[in-house]
C-alpha positions as CSV (number, residue, x, y, z in Angstrom):
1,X,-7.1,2.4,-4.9
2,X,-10.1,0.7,-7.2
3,X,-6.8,0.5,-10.3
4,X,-4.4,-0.5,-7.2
5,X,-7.7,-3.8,-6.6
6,X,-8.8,-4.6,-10.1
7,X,-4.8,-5.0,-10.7
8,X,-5.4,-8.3,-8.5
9,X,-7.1,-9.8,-11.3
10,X,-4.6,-9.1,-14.2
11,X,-1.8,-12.1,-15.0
12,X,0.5,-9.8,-14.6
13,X,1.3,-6.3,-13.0
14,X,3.8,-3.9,-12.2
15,X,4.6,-4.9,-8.3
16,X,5.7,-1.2,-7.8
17,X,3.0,0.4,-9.7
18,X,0.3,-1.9,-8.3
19,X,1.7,-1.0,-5.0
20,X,1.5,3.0,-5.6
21,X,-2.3,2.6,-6.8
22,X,-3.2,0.2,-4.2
23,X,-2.1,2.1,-1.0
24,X,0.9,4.5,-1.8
25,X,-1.6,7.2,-2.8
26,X,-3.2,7.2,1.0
27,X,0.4,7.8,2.2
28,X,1.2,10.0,0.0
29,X,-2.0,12.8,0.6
30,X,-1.4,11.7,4.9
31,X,2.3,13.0,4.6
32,X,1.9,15.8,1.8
33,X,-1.6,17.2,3.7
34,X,0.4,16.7,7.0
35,X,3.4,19.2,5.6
36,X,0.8,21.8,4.2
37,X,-0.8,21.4,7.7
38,X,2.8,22.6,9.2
39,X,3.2,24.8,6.7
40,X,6.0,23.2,5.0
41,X,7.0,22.2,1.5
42,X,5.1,19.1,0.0
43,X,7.1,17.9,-2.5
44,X,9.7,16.4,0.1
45,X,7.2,14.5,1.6
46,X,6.0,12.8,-1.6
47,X,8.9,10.0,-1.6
48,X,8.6,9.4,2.1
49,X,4.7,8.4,1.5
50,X,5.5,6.4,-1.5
51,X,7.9,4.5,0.5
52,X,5.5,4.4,3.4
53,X,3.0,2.9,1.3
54,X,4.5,0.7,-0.4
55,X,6.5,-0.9,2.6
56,X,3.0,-1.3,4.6
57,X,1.3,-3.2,1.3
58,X,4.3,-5.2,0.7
59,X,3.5,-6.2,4.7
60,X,-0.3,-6.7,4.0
61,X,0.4,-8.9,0.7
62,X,2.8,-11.2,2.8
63,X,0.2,-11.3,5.5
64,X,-2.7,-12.7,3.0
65,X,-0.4,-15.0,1.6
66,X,1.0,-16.7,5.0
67,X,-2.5,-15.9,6.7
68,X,-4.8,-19.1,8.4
69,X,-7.7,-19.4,5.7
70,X,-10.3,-19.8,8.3
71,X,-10.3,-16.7,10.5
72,X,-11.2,-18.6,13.6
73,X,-8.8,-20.4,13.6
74,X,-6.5,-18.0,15.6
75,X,-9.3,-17.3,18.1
76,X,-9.1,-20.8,19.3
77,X,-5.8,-20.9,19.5
């Protein structure tokens, strides 16, 4: 997570890479420690986080980008 943030800063990055080290790696350990949990195999499980993760930061990055600068703005709306 603290590459996935100091990636924010760089020109440049790796969208997909940034997006793994930003948030993929919490969905990753949520669905992997949710199969040991059940007893089942991990490594399944390891794309579907990836995908997971990187579908909710691709959500969050739109969100800052289209987002009202001044947060109370929507609370007088």
């Amino acid at each position: 997570i603290s590459a996935g943030q100091a990636w924010e800063l760089e020109p440049s990055v790796d969208v997909s890479r940034y997006h793994q080290a930003k948030t993929g790696s919490l969905f990753v350990a949520a669905t992997c420690a949710g199969a040991a949990a059940a007893g089942a195999e991990v490594e399944p499980w390891t794309l579907l986080g990836e995908r997971i993760g990187e579908a909710y930061q691709v959500a969050d990055d739109i969100r800052d980008a289209t987002a009202d600068a001044d947060p109370g703005a929507r609370l007088s709306a």
